[in-house]
Short mmCIF file of C-alpha atoms in Angstrom, two decimals:
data_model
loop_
_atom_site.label_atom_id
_atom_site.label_comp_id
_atom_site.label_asym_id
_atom_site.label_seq_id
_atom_site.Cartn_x
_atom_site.Cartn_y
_atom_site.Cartn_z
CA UNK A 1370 0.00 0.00 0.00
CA UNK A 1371 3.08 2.91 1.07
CA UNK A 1372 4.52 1.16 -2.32
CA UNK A 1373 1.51 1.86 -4.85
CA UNK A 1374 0.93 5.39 -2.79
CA UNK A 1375 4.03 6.75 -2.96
CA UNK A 1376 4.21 5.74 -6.95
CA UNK A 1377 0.63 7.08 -7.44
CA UNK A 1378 1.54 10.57 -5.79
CA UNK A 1379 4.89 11.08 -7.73
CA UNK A 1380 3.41 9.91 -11.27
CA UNK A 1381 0.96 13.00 -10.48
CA UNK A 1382 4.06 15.32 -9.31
CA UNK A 1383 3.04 14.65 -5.66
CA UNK A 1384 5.67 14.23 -3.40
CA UNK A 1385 4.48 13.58 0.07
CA UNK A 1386 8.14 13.24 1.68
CA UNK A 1387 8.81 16.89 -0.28
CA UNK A 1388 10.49 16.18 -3.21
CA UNK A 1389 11.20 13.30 -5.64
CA UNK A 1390 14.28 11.31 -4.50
CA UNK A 1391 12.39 11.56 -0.62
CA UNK A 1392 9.79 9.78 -2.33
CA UNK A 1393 11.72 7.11 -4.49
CA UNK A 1394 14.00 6.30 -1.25
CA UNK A 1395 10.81 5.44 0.89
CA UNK A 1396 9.75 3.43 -2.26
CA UNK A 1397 12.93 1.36 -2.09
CA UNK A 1398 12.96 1.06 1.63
CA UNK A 1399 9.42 -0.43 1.60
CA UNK A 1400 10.09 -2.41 -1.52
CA UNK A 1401 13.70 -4.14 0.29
CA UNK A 1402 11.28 -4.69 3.05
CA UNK A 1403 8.61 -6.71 0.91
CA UNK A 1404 12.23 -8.79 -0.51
CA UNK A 1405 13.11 -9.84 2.63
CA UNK A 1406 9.24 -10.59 3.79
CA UNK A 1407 9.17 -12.83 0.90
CA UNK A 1408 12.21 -14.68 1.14
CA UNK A 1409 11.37 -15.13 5.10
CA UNK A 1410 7.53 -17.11 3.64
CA UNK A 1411 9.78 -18.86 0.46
CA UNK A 1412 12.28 -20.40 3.41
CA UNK A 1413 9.10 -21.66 5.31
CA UNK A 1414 7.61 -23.24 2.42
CA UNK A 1415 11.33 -24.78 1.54
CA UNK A 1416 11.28 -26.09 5.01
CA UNK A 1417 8.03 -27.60 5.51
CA UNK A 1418 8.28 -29.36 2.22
CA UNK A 1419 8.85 -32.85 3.21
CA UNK A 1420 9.95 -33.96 -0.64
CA UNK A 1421 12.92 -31.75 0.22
CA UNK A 1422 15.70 -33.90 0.57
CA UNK A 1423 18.39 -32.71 3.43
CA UNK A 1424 22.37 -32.33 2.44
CA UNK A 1425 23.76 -33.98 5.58
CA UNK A 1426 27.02 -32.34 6.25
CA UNK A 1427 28.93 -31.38 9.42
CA UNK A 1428 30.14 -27.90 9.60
CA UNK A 1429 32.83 -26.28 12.21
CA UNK A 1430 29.90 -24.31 14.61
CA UNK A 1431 33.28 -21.24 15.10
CA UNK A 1432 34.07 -21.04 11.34
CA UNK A 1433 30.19 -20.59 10.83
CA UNK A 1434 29.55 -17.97 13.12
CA UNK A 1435 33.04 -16.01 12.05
CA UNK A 1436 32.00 -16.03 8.30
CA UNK A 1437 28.11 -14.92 9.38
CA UNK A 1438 29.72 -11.89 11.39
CA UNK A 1439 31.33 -11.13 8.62
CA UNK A 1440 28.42 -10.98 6.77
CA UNK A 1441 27.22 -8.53 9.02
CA UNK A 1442 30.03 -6.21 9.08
CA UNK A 1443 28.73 -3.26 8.64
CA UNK A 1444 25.36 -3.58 10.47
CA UNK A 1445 27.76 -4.32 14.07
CA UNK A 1446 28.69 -0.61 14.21
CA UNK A 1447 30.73 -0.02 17.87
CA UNK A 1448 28.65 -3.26 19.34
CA UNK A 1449 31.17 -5.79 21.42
CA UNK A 1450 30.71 -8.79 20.28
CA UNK A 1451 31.74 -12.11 23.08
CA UNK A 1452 32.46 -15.16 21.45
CA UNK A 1453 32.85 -18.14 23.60
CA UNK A 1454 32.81 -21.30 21.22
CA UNK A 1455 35.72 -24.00 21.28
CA UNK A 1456 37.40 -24.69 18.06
CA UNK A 1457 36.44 -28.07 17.91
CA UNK A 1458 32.65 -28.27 18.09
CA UNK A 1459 31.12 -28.79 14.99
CA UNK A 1460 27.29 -29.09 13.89
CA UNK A 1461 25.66 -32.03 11.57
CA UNK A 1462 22.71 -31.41 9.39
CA UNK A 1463 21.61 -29.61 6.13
CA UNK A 1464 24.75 -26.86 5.63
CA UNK A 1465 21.59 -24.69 3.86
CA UNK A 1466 19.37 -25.08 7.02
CA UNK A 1467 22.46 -24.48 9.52
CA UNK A 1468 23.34 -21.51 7.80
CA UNK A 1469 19.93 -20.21 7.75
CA UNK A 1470 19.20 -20.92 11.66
CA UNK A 1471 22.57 -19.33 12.50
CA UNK A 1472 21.87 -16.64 10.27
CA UNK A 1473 18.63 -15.43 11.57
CA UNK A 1474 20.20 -15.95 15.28
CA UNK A 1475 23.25 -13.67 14.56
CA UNK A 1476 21.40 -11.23 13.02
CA UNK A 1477 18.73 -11.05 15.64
CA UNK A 1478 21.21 -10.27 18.14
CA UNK A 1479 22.84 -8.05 16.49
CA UNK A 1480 20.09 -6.11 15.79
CA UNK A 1481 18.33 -5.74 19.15
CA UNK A 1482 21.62 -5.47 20.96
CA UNK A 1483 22.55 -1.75 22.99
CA UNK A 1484 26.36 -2.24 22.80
CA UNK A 1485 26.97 -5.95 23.62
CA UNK A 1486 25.94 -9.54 22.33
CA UNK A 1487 27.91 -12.87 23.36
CA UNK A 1488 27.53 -16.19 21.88
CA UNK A 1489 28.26 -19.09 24.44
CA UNK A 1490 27.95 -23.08 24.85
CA UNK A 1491 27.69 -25.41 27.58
CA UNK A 1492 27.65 -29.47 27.12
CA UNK A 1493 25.43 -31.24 29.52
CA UNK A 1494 23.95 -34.79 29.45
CA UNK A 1495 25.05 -35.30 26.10
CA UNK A 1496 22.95 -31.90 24.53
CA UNK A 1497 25.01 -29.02 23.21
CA UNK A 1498 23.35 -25.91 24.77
CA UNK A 1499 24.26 -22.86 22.34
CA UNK A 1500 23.61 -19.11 24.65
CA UNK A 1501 22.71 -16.30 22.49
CA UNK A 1502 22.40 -13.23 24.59
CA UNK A 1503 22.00 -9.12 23.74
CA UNK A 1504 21.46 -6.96 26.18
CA UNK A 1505 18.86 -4.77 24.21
CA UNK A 1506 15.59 -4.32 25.75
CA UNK A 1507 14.04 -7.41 26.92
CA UNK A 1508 11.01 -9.54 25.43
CA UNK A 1509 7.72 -8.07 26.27
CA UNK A 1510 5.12 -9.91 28.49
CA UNK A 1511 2.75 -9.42 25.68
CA UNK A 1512 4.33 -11.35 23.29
CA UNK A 1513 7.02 -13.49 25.36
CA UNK A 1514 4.54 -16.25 24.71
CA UNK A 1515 4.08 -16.18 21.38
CA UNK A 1516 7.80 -14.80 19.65
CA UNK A 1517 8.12 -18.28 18.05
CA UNK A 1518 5.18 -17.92 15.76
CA UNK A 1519 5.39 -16.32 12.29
CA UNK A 1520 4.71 -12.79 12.34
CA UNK A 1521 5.16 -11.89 16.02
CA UNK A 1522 7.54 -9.13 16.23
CA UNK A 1523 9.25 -7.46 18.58
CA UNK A 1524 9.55 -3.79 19.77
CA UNK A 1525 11.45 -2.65 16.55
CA UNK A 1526 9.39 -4.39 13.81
CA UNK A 1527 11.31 -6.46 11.67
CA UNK A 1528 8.79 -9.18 9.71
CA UNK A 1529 8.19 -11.37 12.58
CA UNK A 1530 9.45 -14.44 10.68
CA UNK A 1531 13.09 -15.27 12.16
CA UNK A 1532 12.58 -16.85 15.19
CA UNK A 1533 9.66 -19.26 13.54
CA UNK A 1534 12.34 -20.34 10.78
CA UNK A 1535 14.99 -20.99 13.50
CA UNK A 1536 11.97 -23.30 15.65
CA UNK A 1537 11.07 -25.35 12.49
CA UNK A 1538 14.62 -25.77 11.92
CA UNK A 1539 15.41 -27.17 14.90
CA UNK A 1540 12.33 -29.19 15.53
CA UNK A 1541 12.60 -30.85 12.41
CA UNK A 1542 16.12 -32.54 13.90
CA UNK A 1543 14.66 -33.51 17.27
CA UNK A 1544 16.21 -30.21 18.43
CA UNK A 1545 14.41 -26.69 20.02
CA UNK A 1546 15.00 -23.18 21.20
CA UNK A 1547 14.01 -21.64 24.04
CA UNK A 1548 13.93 -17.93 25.83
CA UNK A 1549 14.85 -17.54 29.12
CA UNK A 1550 14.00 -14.81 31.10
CA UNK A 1551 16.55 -12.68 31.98
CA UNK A 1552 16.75 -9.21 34.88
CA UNK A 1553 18.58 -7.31 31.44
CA UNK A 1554 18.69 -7.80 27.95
CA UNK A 1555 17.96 -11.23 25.69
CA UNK A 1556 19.03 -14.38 26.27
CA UNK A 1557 18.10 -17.68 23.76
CA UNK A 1558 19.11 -20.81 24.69
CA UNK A 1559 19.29 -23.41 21.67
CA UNK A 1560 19.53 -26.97 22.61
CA UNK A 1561 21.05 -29.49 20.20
CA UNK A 1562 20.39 -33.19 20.63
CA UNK A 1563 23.37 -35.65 20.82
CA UNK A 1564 22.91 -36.91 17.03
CA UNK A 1565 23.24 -33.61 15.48
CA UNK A 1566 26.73 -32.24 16.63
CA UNK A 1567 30.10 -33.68 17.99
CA UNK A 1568 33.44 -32.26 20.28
CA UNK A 1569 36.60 -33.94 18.23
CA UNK A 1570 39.72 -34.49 20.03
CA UNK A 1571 42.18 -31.00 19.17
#
């Protein structure tokens, strides 16, 4: 709808932001917003599509989480970033769907984080327990209940869609994520069951 306004008003030398290029930037704003949406729905249906065969691979959990902060560069800005992950820890599954949960993870934290995110493990009872933590503004009461279900957002928008790819992810490999509730910031616990990852000797 801001899409087919904004067009509408500048075709008839309208220009509700002031002046053309105003206009045309919220146009592309909205329109990167709608890309993203859409990819976010395209991964769901990829997922959930059970003739969809998996590429089984293991992948070095560190490496992955260097090359998606990478990635990310530019979006850190001054934000510390912990990372607490031994060398020799790596994950087994789909390398597509790995990338993808980590992705969305990484990126969530990032986003929502004031100055500092850390990414931490603990191994307990034969489950690899991956921390992700921010310490951005905490989950709301109103939606702490619902933030795994496709388009609950939280208090900065966003399409709602991240933390519902990560779940179906992870529950498709016997796996889950959790929130905990922490005094500041965000903490998500993700555990991993003893099939899908593996410590080798250094």
């Amino acid at each position: 709808m801001i899409i087919e306004g904004y067009t509408t008003s500048a075709k008839d030398s309208i220009y509700p932001k002031g002046d053309l290029e105003s206009s045309f930037d919220t146009i592309l704003v909205q329109t990167e917003r709608m890309k993203q949406k859409v990819a976010y729905l395209l991964t769901i249906v990829r997922l959930e599509a059970s003739s969809v065969p998996d590429d089984t691979t293991e992948i070095c959990l560190l490496s992955a989480i260097q090359h998606i902060l990478q990635l990310f560069e530019q979006k850190k800005q001054n934000k510390t970033i912990c990372i607490h992950i031994a060398k020799n820890i790596s994950l087994i599954g789909s390398k597509e769907k790995l990338h993808i949960l980590l992705e969305n993870l990484i990126s969530n934290q990032i986003k929502y984080a004031q100055s500092r995110l850390s990414i931490s493990y603990k191994i307990q009872d034969k489950t690899l327990y991956l921390y992700f933590y921010n310490d951005g503004q905490t989950i709301t009461p109103e939606i702490k209940d619902f933030i795994f279900q496709p388009f609950v957002k939280g208090y900065t928008g966003g399409t709602g869609l991240g933390l519902s790819i990560c779940r179906t992810i992870l529950q498709q490999q016997a796996c889950d994520i959790q929130w905990k509730e922490t005094k500041l910031g965000t903490l998500f616990v993700v555990e991993i069951s003893a099939n899908h990852w593996q410590c080798k000797d250094v």
